[in-house]
PDB file of C-alpha atoms in Angstrom:
ATOM      1  CA  UNK A   1     109.190 115.058 104.278  1.00  0.00           C
ATOM      2  CA  UNK A   2     105.655 115.823 103.257  1.00  0.00           C
ATOM      3  CA  UNK A   3     102.572 113.894 104.291  1.00  0.00           C
ATOM      4  CA  UNK A   4      99.692 113.490 101.858  1.00  0.00           C
ATOM      5  CA  UNK A   5      96.315 112.206 103.007  1.00  0.00           C
ATOM      6  CA  UNK A   6      93.513 110.597 101.057  1.00  0.00           C
ATOM      7  CA  UNK A   7      90.021 109.606 102.107  1.00  0.00           C
ATOM      8  CA  UNK A   8      87.008 108.123 100.458  1.00  0.00           C
ATOM      9  CA  UNK A   9      84.173 105.629 100.656  1.00  0.00           C
ATOM     10  CA  UNK A  10      84.179 102.277  98.897  1.00  0.00           C
ATOM     11  CA  UNK A  11      80.982 100.435  98.055  1.00  0.00           C
ATOM     12  CA  UNK A  12      80.950  96.767  99.010  1.00  0.00           C
ATOM     13  CA  UNK A  13      83.136  94.810  96.565  1.00  0.00           C
ATOM     14  CA  UNK A  14      84.384  98.109  95.141  1.00  0.00           C
ATOM     15  CA  UNK A  15      87.767  99.546  94.244  1.00  0.00           C
ATOM     16  CA  UNK A  16      89.203 103.067  94.446  1.00  0.00           C
ATOM     17  CA  UNK A  17      92.314 104.307  92.691  1.00  0.00           C
ATOM     18  CA  UNK A  18      94.670 106.845  94.233  1.00  0.00           C
ATOM     19  CA  UNK A  19      96.618 108.522  91.468  1.00  0.00           C
ATOM     20  CA  UNK A  20     100.267 108.998  92.454  1.00  0.00           C
ATOM     21  CA  UNK A  21     102.047 108.441  89.139  1.00  0.00           C
ATOM     22  CA  UNK A  22     104.361 111.172  87.846  1.00  0.00           C
ATOM     23  CA  UNK A  23     106.083 111.539  84.482  1.00  0.00           C
ATOM     24  CA  UNK A  24     109.544 110.937  85.928  1.00  0.00           C
ATOM     25  CA  UNK A  25     108.698 108.543  88.773  1.00  0.00           C
ATOM     26  CA  UNK A  26     111.035 110.484  91.055  1.00  0.00           C
ATOM     27  CA  UNK A  27     108.415 111.000  93.792  1.00  0.00           C
ATOM     28  CA  UNK A  28     108.176 108.116  96.221  1.00  0.00           C
ATOM     29  CA  UNK A  29     105.605 107.232  98.859  1.00  0.00           C
ATOM     30  CA  UNK A  30     105.327 105.047 101.931  1.00  0.00           C
ATOM     31  CA  UNK A  31     102.164 104.301 103.937  1.00  0.00           C
ATOM     32  CA  UNK A  32     102.276 105.794 107.437  1.00  0.00           C
ATOM     33  CA  UNK A  33      98.609 105.427 108.414  1.00  0.00           C
ATOM     34  CA  UNK A  34      95.660 103.370 107.150  1.00  0.00           C
ATOM     35  CA  UNK A  35      92.298 103.492 108.923  1.00  0.00           C
ATOM     36  CA  UNK A  36      88.817 102.270 108.052  1.00  0.00           C
ATOM     37  CA  UNK A  37      85.393 102.944 109.572  1.00  0.00           C
ATOM     38  CA  UNK A  38      81.905 102.008 108.354  1.00  0.00           C
ATOM     39  CA  UNK A  39      79.634 104.561 106.721  1.00  0.00           C
ATOM     40  CA  UNK A  40      77.015 103.881 109.428  1.00  0.00           C
ATOM     41  CA  UNK A  41      78.750 102.385 112.504  1.00  0.00           C
ATOM     42  CA  UNK A  42      76.634 100.194 114.767  1.00  0.00           C
ATOM     43  CA  UNK A  43      73.652  99.952 112.422  1.00  0.00           C
ATOM     44  CA  UNK A  44      74.411  96.585 110.803  1.00  0.00           C
ATOM     45  CA  UNK A  45      76.646  93.663 111.590  1.00  0.00           C
ATOM     46  CA  UNK A  46      79.748  94.172 109.514  1.00  0.00           C
ATOM     47  CA  UNK A  47      83.071  92.459 108.897  1.00  0.00           C
ATOM     48  CA  UNK A  48      84.927  94.381 106.252  1.00  0.00           C
ATOM     49  CA  UNK A  49      88.335  93.755 104.757  1.00  0.00           C
ATOM     50  CA  UNK A  50      90.107  96.552 102.889  1.00  0.00           C
ATOM     51  CA  UNK A  51      93.341  95.999 101.025  1.00  0.00           C
ATOM     52  CA  UNK A  52      95.773  98.307  99.255  1.00  0.00           C
ATOM     53  CA  UNK A  53      97.538  96.977  96.168  1.00  0.00           C
ATOM     54  CA  UNK A  54     100.298  98.245  93.880  1.00  0.00           C
ATOM     55  CA  UNK A  55      98.487  97.070  90.746  1.00  0.00           C
ATOM     56  CA  UNK A  56      94.842  97.107  89.571  1.00  0.00           C
ATOM     57  CA  UNK A  57      92.856  94.104  90.747  1.00  0.00           C
ATOM     58  CA  UNK A  58      90.836  92.032  88.315  1.00  0.00           C
ATOM     59  CA  UNK A  59      87.530  90.492  89.271  1.00  0.00           C
ATOM     60  CA  UNK A  60      85.498  91.058  92.398  1.00  0.00           C
ATOM     61  CA  UNK A  61      87.423  91.760  95.632  1.00  0.00           C
ATOM     62  CA  UNK A  62      87.306  88.870  98.085  1.00  0.00           C
ATOM     63  CA  UNK A  63      87.680  88.461 101.834  1.00  0.00           C
ATOM     64  CA  UNK A  64      91.022  86.673 101.842  1.00  0.00           C
ATOM     65  CA  UNK A  65      94.311  88.224 102.905  1.00  0.00           C
ATOM     66  CA  UNK A  66      97.505  86.756 101.460  1.00  0.00           C
ATOM     67  CA  UNK A  67     100.707  88.395 102.701  1.00  0.00           C
ATOM     68  CA  UNK A  68     102.745  86.312 100.262  1.00  0.00           C
ATOM     69  CA  UNK A  69     101.223  88.465  97.480  1.00  0.00           C
ATOM     70  CA  UNK A  70     104.037  90.909  96.662  1.00  0.00           C
ATOM     71  CA  UNK A  71     101.536  93.426  95.245  1.00  0.00           C
ATOM     72  CA  UNK A  72      99.718  93.775  98.608  1.00  0.00           C
ATOM     73  CA  UNK A  73     100.829  96.888 100.505  1.00  0.00           C
ATOM     74  CA  UNK A  74      98.293  96.908 103.368  1.00  0.00           C
ATOM     75  CA  UNK A  75      95.289  95.123 104.831  1.00  0.00           C
ATOM     76  CA  UNK A  76      92.696  96.299 107.351  1.00  0.00           C
ATOM     77  CA  UNK A  77      89.914  94.337 109.054  1.00  0.00           C
ATOM     78  CA  UNK A  78      86.932  95.991 110.774  1.00  0.00           C
ATOM     79  CA  UNK A  79      84.340  94.061 112.782  1.00  0.00           C
ATOM     80  CA  UNK A  80      81.214  95.539 114.373  1.00  0.00           C
ATOM     81  CA  UNK A  81      77.744  94.366 115.317  1.00  0.00           C
ATOM     82  CA  UNK A  82      74.384  96.116 115.216  1.00  0.00           C
ATOM     83  CA  UNK A  83      73.943  95.570 118.974  1.00  0.00           C
ATOM     84  CA  UNK A  84      74.606  98.535 121.246  1.00  0.00           C
ATOM     85  CA  UNK A  85      77.489  98.014 123.627  1.00  0.00           C
ATOM     86  CA  UNK A  86      79.253  95.361 121.572  1.00  0.00           C
ATOM     87  CA  UNK A  87      82.919  96.018 121.043  1.00  0.00           C
ATOM     88  CA  UNK A  88      84.353  96.909 117.686  1.00  0.00           C
ATOM     89  CA  UNK A  89      87.621  95.464 116.475  1.00  0.00           C
ATOM     90  CA  UNK A  90      90.035  96.857 113.941  1.00  0.00           C
ATOM     91  CA  UNK A  91      93.314  95.359 112.776  1.00  0.00           C
ATOM     92  CA  UNK A  92      95.591  97.186 110.338  1.00  0.00           C
ATOM     93  CA  UNK A  93      98.872  95.907 108.915  1.00  0.00           C
ATOM     94  CA  UNK A  94     100.917  97.720 106.295  1.00  0.00           C
ATOM     95  CA  UNK A  95     104.267  97.255 104.646  1.00  0.00           C
ATOM     96  CA  UNK A  96     107.096  99.763 104.931  1.00  0.00           C
ATOM     97  CA  UNK A  97     107.702  99.528 101.185  1.00  0.00           C
ATOM     98  CA  UNK A  98     108.468 102.487  98.917  1.00  0.00           C
ATOM     99  CA  UNK A  99     106.401 102.885  95.748  1.00  0.00           C
ATOM    100  CA  UNK A 100     106.064 105.507  93.018  1.00  0.00           C
ATOM    101  CA  UNK A 101     102.938 104.488  91.106  1.00  0.00           C
ATOM    102  CA  UNK A 102      99.168 104.542  91.631  1.00  0.00           C
ATOM    103  CA  UNK A 103      97.686 102.419  94.408  1.00  0.00           C
ATOM    104  CA  UNK A 104      94.359 100.576  94.455  1.00  0.00           C
ATOM    105  CA  UNK A 105      92.086 100.095  97.477  1.00  0.00           C
ATOM    106  CA  UNK A 106      89.492  97.324  97.639  1.00  0.00           C
ATOM    107  CA  UNK A 107      86.778  96.700 100.201  1.00  0.00           C
ATOM    108  CA  UNK A 108      84.454  93.779 100.853  1.00  0.00           C
ATOM    109  CA  UNK A 109      81.957  93.069 103.656  1.00  0.00           C
ATOM    110  CA  UNK A 110      82.312  89.329 104.251  1.00  0.00           C
ATOM    111  CA  UNK A 111      79.041  89.121 106.261  1.00  0.00           C
ATOM    112  CA  UNK A 112      77.029  89.632 103.083  1.00  0.00           C
ATOM    113  CA  UNK A 113      75.364  92.818 104.368  1.00  0.00           C
ATOM    114  CA  UNK A 114      77.001  94.812 101.558  1.00  0.00           C
ATOM    115  CA  UNK A 115      77.881  97.705 103.855  1.00  0.00           C
ATOM    116  CA  UNK A 116      80.168 100.411 102.423  1.00  0.00           C
ATOM    117  CA  UNK A 117      83.358 101.426 104.238  1.00  0.00           C
ATOM    118  CA  UNK A 118      85.248 104.713 104.615  1.00  0.00           C
ATOM    119  CA  UNK A 119      89.033 104.801 104.462  1.00  0.00           C
ATOM    120  CA  UNK A 120      91.729 107.267 105.440  1.00  0.00           C
ATOM    121  CA  UNK A 121      95.337 106.915 104.280  1.00  0.00           C
ATOM    122  CA  UNK A 122      98.411 108.979 105.054  1.00  0.00           C
ATOM    123  CA  UNK A 123     101.425 108.664 102.790  1.00  0.00           C
ATOM    124  CA  UNK A 124     104.896 109.986 103.442  1.00  0.00           C
ATOM    125  CA  UNK A 125     106.099 111.663 100.255  1.00  0.00           C
ATOM    126  CA  UNK A 126     109.801 111.962  99.428  1.00  0.00           C
ATOM    127  CA  UNK A 127     112.179 112.325  96.505  1.00  0.00           C
ATOM    128  CA  UNK A 128     113.586 109.063  95.171  1.00  0.00           C
ATOM    129  CA  UNK A 129     117.176 108.739  94.048  1.00  0.00           C
ATOM    130  CA  UNK A 130     117.682 107.508  90.497  1.00  0.00           C
ATOM    131  CA  UNK A 131     118.468 103.997  91.815  1.00  0.00           C
ATOM    132  CA  UNK A 132     115.348 103.907  94.064  1.00  0.00           C
ATOM    133  CA  UNK A 133     113.226 105.228  91.180  1.00  0.00           C
ATOM    134  CA  UNK A 134     114.514 102.488  88.860  1.00  0.00           C
ATOM    135  CA  UNK A 135     113.961  99.718  91.430  1.00  0.00           C
ATOM    136  CA  UNK A 136     110.409 100.881  92.262  1.00  0.00           C
ATOM    137  CA  UNK A 137     109.451 101.190  88.590  1.00  0.00           C
ATOM    138  CA  UNK A 138     110.926  97.801  87.661  1.00  0.00           C
ATOM    139  CA  UNK A 139     109.087  96.141  90.579  1.00  0.00           C
ATOM    140  CA  UNK A 140     105.816  97.608  89.323  1.00  0.00           C
ATOM    141  CA  UNK A 141     106.471  96.412  85.771  1.00  0.00           C
ATOM    142  CA  UNK A 142     107.364  92.919  87.016  1.00  0.00           C
ATOM    143  CA  UNK A 143     104.238  92.782  89.230  1.00  0.00           C
ATOM    144  CA  UNK A 144     101.962  93.842  86.366  1.00  0.00           C
ATOM    145  CA  UNK A 145     103.503  91.290  83.973  1.00  0.00           C
ATOM    146  CA  UNK A 146     103.290  88.442  86.511  1.00  0.00           C
ATOM    147  CA  UNK A 147      99.579  89.102  87.083  1.00  0.00           C
ATOM    148  CA  UNK A 148      98.564  89.199  83.411  1.00  0.00           C
TER     149      UNK A 148
END
């Protein structure tokens, strides 16, 4: 098993794409770690929600989390205030699902302060069997078609 890591910074209401697609689709991934931290911790009040999706998102990212959405792989919530000594809170939940296509990360500061957020993701990389490859690819096709 190989672990691949990705990091970046998302502007408020922004989206990043992590390119994982291969020609054969035989490489699979699973999220093992997802962390977020503000670009300038403790300088502004911030409540940021980051989400990882299996398909591109249309429109502006919002601050709702819907675990019944079968395209949602992970969600993270970060809360901080500008006051020294106040506690920070972070909640991260991710699915144990295998995927073999690109993933899309969104971030939105629901306080309206428009603060950017940094993310760090670790993915377990492994070879998919032909059956797993077919299932993962068909799920992606179905998810794309159902969101058009």
